[in-house]
Tab-separated table of C-alpha atoms in Angstrom:
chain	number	residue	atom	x	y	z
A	1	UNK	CA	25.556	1.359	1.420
A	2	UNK	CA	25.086	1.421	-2.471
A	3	UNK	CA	28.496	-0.469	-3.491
A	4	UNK	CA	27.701	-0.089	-6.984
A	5	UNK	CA	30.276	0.008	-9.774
A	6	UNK	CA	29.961	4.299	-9.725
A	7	UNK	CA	29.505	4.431	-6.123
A	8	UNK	CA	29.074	7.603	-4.416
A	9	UNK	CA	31.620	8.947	-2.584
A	10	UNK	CA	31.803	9.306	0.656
A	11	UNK	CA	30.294	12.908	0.868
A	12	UNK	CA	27.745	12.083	-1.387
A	13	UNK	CA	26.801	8.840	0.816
A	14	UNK	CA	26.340	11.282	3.769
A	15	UNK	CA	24.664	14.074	1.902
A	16	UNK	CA	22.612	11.568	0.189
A	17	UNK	CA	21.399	9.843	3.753
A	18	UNK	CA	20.907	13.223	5.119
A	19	UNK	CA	18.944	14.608	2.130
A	20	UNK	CA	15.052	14.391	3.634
A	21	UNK	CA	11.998	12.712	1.342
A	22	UNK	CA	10.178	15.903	1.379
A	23	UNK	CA	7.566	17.365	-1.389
A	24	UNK	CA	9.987	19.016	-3.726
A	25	UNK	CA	11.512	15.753	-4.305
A	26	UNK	CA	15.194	17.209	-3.761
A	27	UNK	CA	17.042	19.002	-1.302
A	28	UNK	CA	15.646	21.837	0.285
A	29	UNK	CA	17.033	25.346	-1.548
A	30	UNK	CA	16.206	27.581	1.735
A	31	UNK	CA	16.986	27.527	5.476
A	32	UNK	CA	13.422	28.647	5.994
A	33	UNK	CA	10.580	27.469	3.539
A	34	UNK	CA	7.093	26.598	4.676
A	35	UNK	CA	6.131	25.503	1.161
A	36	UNK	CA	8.007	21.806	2.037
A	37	UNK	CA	6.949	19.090	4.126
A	38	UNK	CA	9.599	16.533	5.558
A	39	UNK	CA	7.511	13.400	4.245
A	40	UNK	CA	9.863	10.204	5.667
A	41	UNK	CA	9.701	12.532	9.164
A	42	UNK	CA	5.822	12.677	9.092
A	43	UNK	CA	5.311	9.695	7.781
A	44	UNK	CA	7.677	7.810	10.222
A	45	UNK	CA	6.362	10.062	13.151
A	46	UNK	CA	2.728	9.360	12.536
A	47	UNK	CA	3.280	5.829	11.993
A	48	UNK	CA	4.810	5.778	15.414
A	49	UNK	CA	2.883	8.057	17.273
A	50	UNK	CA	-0.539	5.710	16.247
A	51	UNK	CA	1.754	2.973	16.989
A	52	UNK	CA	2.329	4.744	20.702
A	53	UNK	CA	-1.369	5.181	21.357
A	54	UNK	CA	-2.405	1.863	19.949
A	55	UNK	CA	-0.142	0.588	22.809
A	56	UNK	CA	-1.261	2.217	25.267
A	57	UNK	CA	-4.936	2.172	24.406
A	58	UNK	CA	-4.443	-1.505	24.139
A	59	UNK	CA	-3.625	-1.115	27.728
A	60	UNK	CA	-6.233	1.386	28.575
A	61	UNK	CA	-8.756	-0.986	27.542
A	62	UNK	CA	-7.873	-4.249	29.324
A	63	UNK	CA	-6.629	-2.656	32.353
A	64	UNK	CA	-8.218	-3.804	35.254
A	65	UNK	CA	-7.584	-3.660	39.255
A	66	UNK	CA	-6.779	-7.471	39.013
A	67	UNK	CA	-3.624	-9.664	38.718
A	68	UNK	CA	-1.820	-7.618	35.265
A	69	UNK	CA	-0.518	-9.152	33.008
A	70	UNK	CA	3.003	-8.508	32.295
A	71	UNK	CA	2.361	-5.908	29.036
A	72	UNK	CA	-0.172	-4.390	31.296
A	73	UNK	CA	2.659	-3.937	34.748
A	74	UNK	CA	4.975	-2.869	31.741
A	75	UNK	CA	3.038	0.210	30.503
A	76	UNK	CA	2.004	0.893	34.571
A	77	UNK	CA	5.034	1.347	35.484
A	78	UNK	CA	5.649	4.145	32.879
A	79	UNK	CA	2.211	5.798	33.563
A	80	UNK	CA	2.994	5.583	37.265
A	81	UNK	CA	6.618	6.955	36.468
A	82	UNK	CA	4.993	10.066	34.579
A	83	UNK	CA	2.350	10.524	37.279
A	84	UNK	CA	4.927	10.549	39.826
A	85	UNK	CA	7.095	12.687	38.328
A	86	UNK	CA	4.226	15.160	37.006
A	87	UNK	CA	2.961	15.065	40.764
A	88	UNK	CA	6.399	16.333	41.585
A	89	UNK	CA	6.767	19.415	39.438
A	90	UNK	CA	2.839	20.280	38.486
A	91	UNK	CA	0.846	21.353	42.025
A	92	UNK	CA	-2.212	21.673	39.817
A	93	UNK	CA	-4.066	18.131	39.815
A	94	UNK	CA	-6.664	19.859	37.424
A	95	UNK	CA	-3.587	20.423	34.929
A	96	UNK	CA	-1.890	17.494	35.677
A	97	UNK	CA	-5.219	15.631	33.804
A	98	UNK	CA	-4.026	16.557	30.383
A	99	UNK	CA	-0.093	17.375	31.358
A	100	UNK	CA	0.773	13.534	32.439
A	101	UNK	CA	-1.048	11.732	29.701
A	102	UNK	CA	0.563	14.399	27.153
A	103	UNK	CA	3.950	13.332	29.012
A	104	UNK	CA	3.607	9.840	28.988
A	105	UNK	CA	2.261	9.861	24.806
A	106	UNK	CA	5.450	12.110	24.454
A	107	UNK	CA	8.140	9.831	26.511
A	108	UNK	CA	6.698	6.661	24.853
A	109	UNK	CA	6.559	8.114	21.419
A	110	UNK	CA	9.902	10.348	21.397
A	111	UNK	CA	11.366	6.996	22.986
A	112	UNK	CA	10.263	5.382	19.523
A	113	UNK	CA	11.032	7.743	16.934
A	114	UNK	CA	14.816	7.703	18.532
A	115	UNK	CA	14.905	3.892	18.091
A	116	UNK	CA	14.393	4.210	14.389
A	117	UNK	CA	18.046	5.454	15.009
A	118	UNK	CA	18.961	1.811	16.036
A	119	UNK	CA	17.766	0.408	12.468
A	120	UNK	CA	21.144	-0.500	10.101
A	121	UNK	CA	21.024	3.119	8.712
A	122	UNK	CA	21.005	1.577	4.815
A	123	UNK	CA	18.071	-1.116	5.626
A	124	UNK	CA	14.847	1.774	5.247
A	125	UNK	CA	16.595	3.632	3.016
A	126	UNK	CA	17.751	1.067	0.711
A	127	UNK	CA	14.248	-0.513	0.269
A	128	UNK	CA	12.768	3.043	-0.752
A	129	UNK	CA	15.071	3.084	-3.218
A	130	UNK	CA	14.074	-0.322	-4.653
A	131	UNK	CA	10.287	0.844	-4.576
A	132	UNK	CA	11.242	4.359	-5.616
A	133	UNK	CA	12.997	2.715	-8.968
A	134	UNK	CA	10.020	0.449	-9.304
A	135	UNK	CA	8.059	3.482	-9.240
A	136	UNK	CA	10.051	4.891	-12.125
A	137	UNK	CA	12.071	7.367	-10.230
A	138	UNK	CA	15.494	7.952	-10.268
A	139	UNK	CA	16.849	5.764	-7.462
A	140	UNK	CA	20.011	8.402	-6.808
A	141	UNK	CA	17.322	10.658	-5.997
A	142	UNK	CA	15.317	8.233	-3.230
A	143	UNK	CA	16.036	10.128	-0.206
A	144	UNK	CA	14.557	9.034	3.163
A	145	UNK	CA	15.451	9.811	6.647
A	146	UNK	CA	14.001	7.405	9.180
A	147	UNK	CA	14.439	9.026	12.566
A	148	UNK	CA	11.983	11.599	12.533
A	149	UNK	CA	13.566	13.376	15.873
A	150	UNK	CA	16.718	13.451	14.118
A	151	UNK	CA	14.692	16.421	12.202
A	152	UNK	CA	14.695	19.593	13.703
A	153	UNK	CA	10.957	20.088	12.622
A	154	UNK	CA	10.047	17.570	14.253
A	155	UNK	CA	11.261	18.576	17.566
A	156	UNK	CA	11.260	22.232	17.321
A	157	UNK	CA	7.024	21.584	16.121
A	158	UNK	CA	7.064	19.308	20.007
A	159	UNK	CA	8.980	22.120	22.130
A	160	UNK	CA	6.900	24.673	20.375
A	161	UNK	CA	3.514	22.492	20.993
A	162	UNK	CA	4.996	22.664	24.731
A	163	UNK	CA	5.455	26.712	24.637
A	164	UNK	CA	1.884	26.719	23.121
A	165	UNK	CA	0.697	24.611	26.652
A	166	UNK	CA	2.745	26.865	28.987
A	167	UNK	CA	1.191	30.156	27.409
A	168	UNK	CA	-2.412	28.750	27.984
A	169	UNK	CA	-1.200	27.501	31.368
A	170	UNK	CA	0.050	31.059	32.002
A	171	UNK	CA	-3.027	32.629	30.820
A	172	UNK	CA	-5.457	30.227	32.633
A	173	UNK	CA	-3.888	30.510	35.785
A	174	UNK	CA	-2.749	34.202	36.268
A	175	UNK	CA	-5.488	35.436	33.953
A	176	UNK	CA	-4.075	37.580	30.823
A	177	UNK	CA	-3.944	40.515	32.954
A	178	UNK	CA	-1.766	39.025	35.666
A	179	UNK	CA	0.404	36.490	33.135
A	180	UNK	CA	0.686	40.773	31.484
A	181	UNK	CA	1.905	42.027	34.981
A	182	UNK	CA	4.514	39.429	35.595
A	183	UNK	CA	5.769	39.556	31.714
A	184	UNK	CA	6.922	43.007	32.638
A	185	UNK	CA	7.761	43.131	36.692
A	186	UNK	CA	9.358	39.586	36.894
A	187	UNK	CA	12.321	38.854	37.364
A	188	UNK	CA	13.578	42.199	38.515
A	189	UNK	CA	10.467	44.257	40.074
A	190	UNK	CA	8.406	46.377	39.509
A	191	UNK	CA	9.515	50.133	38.053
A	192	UNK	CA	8.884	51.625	34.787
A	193	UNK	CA	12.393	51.893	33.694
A	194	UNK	CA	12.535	47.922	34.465
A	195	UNK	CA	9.705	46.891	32.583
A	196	UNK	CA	11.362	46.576	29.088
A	197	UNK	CA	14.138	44.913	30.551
A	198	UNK	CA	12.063	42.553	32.466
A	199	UNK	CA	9.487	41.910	29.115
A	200	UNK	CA	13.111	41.438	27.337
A	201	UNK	CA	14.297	38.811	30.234
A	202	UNK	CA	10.775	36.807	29.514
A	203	UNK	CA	10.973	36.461	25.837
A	204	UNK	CA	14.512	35.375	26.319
A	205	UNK	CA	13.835	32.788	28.908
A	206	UNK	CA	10.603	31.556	26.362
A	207	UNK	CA	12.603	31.692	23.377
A	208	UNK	CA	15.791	29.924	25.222
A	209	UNK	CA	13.334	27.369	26.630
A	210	UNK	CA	12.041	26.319	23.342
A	211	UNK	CA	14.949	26.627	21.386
A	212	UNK	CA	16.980	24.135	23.605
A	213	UNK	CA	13.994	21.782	24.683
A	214	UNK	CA	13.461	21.271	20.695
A	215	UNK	CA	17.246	21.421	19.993
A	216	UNK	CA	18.791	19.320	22.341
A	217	UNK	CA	16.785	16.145	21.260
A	218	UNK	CA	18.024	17.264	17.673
A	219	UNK	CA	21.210	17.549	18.085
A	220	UNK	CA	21.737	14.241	20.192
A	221	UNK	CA	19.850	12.153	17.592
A	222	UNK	CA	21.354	13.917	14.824
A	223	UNK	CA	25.265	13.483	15.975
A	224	UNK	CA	23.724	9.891	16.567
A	225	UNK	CA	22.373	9.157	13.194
A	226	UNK	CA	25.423	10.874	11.842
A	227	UNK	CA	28.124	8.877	13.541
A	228	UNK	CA	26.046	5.710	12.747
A	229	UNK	CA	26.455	7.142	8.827
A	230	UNK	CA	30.144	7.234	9.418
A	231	UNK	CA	30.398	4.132	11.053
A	232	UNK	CA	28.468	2.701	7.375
A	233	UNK	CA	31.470	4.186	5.770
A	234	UNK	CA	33.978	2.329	7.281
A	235	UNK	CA	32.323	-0.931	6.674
A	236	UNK	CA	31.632	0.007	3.335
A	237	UNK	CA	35.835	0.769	2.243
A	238	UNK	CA	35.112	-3.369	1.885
A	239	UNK	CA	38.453	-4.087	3.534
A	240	UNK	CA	39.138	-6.166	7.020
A	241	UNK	CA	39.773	-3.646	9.029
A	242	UNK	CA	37.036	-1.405	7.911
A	243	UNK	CA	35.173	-4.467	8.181
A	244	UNK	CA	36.187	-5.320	11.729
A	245	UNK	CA	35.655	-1.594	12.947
A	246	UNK	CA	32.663	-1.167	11.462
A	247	UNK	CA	31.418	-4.535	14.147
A	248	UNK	CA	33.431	-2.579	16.917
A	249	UNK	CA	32.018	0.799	16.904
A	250	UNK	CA	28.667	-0.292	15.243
A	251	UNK	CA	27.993	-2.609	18.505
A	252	UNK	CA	29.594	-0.066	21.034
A	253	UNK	CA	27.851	2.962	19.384
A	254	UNK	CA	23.972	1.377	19.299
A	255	UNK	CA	24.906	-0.334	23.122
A	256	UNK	CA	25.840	3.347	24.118
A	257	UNK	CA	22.498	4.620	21.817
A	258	UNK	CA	20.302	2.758	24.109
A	259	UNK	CA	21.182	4.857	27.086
A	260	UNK	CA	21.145	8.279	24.646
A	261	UNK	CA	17.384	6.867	23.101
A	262	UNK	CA	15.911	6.595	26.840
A	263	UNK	CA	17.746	9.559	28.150
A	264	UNK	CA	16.697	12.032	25.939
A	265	UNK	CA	13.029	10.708	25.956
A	266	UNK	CA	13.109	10.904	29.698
A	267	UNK	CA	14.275	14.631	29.304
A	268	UNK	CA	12.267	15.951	26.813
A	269	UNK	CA	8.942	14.516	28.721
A	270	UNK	CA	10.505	15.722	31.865
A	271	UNK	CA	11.125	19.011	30.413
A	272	UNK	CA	7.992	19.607	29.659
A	273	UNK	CA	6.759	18.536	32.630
A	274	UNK	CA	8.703	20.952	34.617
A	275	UNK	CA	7.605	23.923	32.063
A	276	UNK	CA	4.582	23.823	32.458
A	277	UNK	CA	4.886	23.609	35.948
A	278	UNK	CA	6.665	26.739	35.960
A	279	UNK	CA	4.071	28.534	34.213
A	280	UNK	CA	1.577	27.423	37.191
A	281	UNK	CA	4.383	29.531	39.385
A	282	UNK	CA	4.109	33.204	39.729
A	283	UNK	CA	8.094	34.479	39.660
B	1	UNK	CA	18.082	21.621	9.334
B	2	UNK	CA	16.683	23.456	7.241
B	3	UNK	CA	12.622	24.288	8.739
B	4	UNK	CA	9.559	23.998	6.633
B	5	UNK	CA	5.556	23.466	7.109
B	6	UNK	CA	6.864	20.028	9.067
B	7	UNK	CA	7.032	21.369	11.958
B	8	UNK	CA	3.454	23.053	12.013
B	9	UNK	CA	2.125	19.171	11.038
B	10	UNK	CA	4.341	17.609	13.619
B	11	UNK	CA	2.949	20.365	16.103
B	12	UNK	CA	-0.591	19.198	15.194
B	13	UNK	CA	0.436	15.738	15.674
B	14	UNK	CA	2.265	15.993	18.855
B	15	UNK	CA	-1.468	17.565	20.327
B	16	UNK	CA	-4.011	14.934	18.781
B	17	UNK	CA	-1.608	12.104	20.381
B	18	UNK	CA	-1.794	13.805	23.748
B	19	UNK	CA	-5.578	14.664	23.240
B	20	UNK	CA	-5.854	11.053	22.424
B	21	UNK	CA	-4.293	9.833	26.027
B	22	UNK	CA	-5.704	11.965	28.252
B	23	UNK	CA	-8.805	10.770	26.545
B	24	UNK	CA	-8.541	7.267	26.313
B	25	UNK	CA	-5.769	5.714	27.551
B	26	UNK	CA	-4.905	7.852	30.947
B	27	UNK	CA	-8.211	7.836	32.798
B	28	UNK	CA	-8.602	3.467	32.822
B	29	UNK	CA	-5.191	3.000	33.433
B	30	UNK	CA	-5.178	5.366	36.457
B	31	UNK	CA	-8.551	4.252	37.707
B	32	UNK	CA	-7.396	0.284	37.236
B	33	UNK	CA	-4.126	1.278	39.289
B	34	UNK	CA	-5.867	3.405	42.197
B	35	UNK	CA	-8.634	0.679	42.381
B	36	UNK	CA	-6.074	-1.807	42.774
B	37	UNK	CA	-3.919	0.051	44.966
B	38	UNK	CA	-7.386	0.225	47.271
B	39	UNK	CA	-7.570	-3.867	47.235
B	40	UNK	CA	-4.208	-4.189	47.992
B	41	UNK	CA	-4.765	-2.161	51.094
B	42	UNK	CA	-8.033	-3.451	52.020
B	43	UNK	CA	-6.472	-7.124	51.728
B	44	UNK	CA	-3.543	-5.516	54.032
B	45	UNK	CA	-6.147	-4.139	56.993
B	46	UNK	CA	-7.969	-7.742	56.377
B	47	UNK	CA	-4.889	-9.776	56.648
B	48	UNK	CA	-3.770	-7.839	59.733
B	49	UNK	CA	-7.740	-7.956	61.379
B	50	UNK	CA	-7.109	-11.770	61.063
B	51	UNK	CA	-3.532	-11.835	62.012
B	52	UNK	CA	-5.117	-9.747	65.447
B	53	UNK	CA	-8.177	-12.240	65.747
B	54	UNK	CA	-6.150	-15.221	65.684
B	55	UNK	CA	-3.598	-14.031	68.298
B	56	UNK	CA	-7.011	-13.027	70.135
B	57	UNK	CA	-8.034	-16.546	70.015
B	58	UNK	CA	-4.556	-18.254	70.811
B	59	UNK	CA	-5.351	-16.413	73.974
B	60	UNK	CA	-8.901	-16.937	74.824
B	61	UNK	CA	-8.014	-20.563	73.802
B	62	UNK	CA	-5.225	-20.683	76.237
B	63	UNK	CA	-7.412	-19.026	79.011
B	64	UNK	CA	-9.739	-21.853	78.356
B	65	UNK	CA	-7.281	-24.539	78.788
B	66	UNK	CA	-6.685	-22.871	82.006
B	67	UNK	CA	-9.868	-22.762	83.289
B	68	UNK	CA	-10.835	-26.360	82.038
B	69	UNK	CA	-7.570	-27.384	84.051
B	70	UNK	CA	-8.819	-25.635	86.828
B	71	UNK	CA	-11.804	-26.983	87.185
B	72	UNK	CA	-10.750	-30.746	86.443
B	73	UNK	CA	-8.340	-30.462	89.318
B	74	UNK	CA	-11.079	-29.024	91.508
B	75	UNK	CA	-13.526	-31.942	90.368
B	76	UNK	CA	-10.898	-34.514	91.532
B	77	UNK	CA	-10.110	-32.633	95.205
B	78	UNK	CA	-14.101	-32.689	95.402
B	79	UNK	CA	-14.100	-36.260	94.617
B	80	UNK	CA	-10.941	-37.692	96.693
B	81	UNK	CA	-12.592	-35.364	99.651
B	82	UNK	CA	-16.089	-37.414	99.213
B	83	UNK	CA	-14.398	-40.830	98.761
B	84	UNK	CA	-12.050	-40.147	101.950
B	85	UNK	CA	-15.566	-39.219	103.716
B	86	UNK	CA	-17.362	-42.596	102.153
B	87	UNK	CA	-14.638	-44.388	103.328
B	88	UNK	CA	-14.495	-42.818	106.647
B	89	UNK	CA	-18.100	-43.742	107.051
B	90	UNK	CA	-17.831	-47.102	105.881
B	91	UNK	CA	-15.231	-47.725	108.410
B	92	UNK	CA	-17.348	-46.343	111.257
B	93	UNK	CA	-20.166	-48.596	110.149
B	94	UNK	CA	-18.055	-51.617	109.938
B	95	UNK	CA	-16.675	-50.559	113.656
B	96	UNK	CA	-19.964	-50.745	114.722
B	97	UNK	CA	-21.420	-53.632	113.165
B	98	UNK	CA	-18.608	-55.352	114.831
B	99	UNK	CA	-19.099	-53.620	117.967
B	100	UNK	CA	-22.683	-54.611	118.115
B	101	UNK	CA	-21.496	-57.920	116.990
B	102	UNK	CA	-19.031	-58.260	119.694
B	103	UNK	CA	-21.910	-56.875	122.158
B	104	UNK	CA	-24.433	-59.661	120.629
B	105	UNK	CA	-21.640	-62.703	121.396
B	106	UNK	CA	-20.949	-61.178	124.508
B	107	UNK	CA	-24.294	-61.500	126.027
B	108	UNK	CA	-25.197	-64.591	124.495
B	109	UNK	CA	-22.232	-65.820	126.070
B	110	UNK	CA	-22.665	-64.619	129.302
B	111	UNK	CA	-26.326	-65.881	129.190
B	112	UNK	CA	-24.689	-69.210	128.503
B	113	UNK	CA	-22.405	-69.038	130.988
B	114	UNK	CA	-25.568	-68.506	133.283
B	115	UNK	CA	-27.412	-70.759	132.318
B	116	UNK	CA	-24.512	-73.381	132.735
B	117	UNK	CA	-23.913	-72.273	136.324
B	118	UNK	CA	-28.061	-72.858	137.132
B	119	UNK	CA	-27.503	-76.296	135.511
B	120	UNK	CA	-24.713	-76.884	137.670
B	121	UNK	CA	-26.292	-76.051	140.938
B	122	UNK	CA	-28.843	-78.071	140.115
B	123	UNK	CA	-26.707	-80.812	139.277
B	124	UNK	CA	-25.014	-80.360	142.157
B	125	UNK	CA	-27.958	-80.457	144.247
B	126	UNK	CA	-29.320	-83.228	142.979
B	127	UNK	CA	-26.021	-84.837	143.878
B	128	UNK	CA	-25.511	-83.575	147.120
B	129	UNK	CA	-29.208	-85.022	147.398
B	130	UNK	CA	-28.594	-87.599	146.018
B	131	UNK	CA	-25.070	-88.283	148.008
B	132	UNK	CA	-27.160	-87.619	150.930
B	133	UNK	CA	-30.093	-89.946	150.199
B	134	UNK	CA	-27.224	-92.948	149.899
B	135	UNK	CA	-26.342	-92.063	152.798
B	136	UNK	CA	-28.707	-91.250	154.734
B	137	UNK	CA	-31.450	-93.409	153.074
B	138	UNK	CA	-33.567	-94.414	155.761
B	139	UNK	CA	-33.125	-91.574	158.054
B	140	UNK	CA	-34.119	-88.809	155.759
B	141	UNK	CA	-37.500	-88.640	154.351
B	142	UNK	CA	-37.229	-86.771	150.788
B	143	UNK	CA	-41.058	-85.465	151.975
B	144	UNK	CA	-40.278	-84.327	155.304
B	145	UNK	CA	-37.075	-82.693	154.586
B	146	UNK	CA	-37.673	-80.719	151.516
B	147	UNK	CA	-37.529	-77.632	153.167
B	148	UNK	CA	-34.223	-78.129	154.428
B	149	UNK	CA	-32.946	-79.058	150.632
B	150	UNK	CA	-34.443	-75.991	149.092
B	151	UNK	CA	-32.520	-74.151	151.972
B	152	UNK	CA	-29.392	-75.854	150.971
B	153	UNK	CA	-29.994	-75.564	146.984
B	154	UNK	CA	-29.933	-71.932	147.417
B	155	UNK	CA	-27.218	-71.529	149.744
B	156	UNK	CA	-25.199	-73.118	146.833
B	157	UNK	CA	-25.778	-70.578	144.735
């Protein structure tokens, strides 16, 4: 944290670390505003996401039917995870083609953007600032956010990207006309004074699906980045036992973190696995 | 949280990484693991073919022991059998040689026995001649009584 003779306060630490590097160069005035791009999340996400496919192309490309070797079992094992699951919940092997490989980039790279939570929350953030004040910029002003699914862009864009692939699912297997039918005649049947009611029940259930596929990864690596911020705090009151907690609940929070980084990457990927094999299903 | 245009980039992101597997990381990776998972079964089927074979062979191996111990034992009856029936002849030879021997000594014997006898007689003859010539020197006349001797030569007989 920046112990400096006119430190910030406590609030300001937290605002400050929760304050995203994004083109207006301050915090964002509006809930909504599509003018403003999150640049630590895209930046941090993209860097990632190549680093995910390098990986795994690496793989790709030296995989062969003979002895592996052991980075070679390693990323097996998760592509024979995925497939496995994805076999389970998608009956379609045509769909399963771009489903499982979209699964396995997503658990991989979701799994890496939530490690970014694991990072001492002042190391990123505190070298920005350096380069920022190098730069000539103000360095109270050198926001940066490293864990890009600890931005609800971020995984609202994925769970949306997700609701894209189950419409197109929807449409390419019931055709428009039939995916039309069951929007109004699912869940409850088919009679004209059900159908708004029914239309009404699917938007819901699309809306809800989205909204807590994208949200749920959010929220768990936000609460996680935050209570790592807090944790920060108590170290940084500079006495012994802030000091001594800070060790404490910094070591017991990541060690607990690990299990909350590979859980949530297993559900979102799993999640989306089992949407889109619901929209191969007629209700 | 607030939302801005981040989410339609991340969106875009979050579909060229997936393009990007299914392109060209899933396909090897799946191919490398179902071609392997073929080898491992093919070296399965070959390892229990040979485990089958061998067991085969054990047998047929055995069975040829067998047989082979068989036949030795009948090679040896066959041979004991034809040495018995050597010997068996041998011995009948040898009992005849020695029968024919015994025959051979037999006669010769008796022949000698015969002839001894005819030398007797005539020894005896001669003496009884002879006995009778001392004593009856003058009277008897060797000429004029040979008949009578002959008589009495073969009346010893």
């Amino acid at each position: 944290m920046t112990a400096s003779a006119h430190g910030p306060t406590a609030s300001e630490y937290v605002v400050h670390h929760l304050t995203h590097l994004n083109t207006l160069g301050g915090p964002q005035k509006h809930i909504v505003d599509f003018s403003v791009l999150n640049l630590d999340t895209l930046f941090y996400s993209i860097v990632l996401g190549v680093l995910t496919v390098y990986l795994l192309y690496r793989a790709a490309k030296k995989a062969t039917s003979g002895v592996p070797t052991r980075f070679q079992a390693a990323v097996e094992i998760l592509v024979e995870m995925v497939a496995d699951q994805a076999k389970g919940v998608i009956h379609s092997a045509e769909s399963r083609k771009f489903v499982a490989p979209l699964g396995l980039t997503v658990f991989l790279w979701i799994l890496f953007m939530n490690t970014m939570d694991l990072l001492p929350v002042d190391l990123l953030p505190r070298i920005w600032e350096g380069v920022y004040a190098a730069m000539g910029g103000d360095p109270h002003h050198a926001y940066m956010r490293v864990v890009p699914t600890a931005d609800v862009n971020a995984t609202l864009g994925m769970s949306i990207g997700v609701l894209l692939i189950c419409l197109y699912y929807n449409v390419k297997i019931k055709g428009f006309g039939g995916w039309l039918h069951e929007l109004f005649t699912a869940p409850f049947g088919s009679h004209p004074v059900l159908y708004p009611i029914n239309f009404l029940m699917q938007i819901i259930e699309f809306l809800a699906k989205t909204l807590s596929h994208g949200l749920r990864l959010f929220g768990n690596m936000y609460a996680g980045e935050l209570i790592f911020i807090l944790i920060a705090l108590l170290g940084g009151t500079a006495t012994v036992l802030g000091f001594v907690g800070h060790v404490l609940a910094g070591t017991a929070w990541a060690i607990f973190h690990i299990l909350i980084i590979v859980l949530q990457a297993f559900i979102f990927m799993m999640l989306t696995l089992v949407y889109v094999g619901q929209a191969h299903e007629g209700h | 949280m607030n939302l801005n245009a981040t989410l339609i980039a991340q969106l875009v992101v979050f579909f060229i990484l997936g393009w990007f597997t299914m392109k060209y990381v899933w396909p090897p990776i799946v191919k490398a693991l179902d071609e392997r998972s073929a080898k491992i079964a093919e070296g399965l089927a070959a390892a229990d073919k040979a485990k089958a074979d061998l067991a085969l062979a054990e047998k047929k191996a055995v069975e040829e022991l067998r047989k082979a111990r068989e036949e030795a034992a009948q090679l040896r009856a066959a041979a004991d059998k034809q040495i018995a029936k050597l010997m068996e002849e041998a011995r009948a030879e040898a009992a005849r040689l020695i029968a024919q021997a015994r025959e051979a000594a037999e006669q010769e014997a008796r022949a000698a026995v015969e002839r001894i006898k005819d030398d007797l007689r005539e020894e005896v003859a001669r003496l009884a001649v002879a006995g009778a010539e001392r004593i009856l020197r003058r009277e008897i006349d060797a000429k004029a009584h040979a008949e009578l001797l002959a008589n009495l030569k073969q009346e010893l007989v």
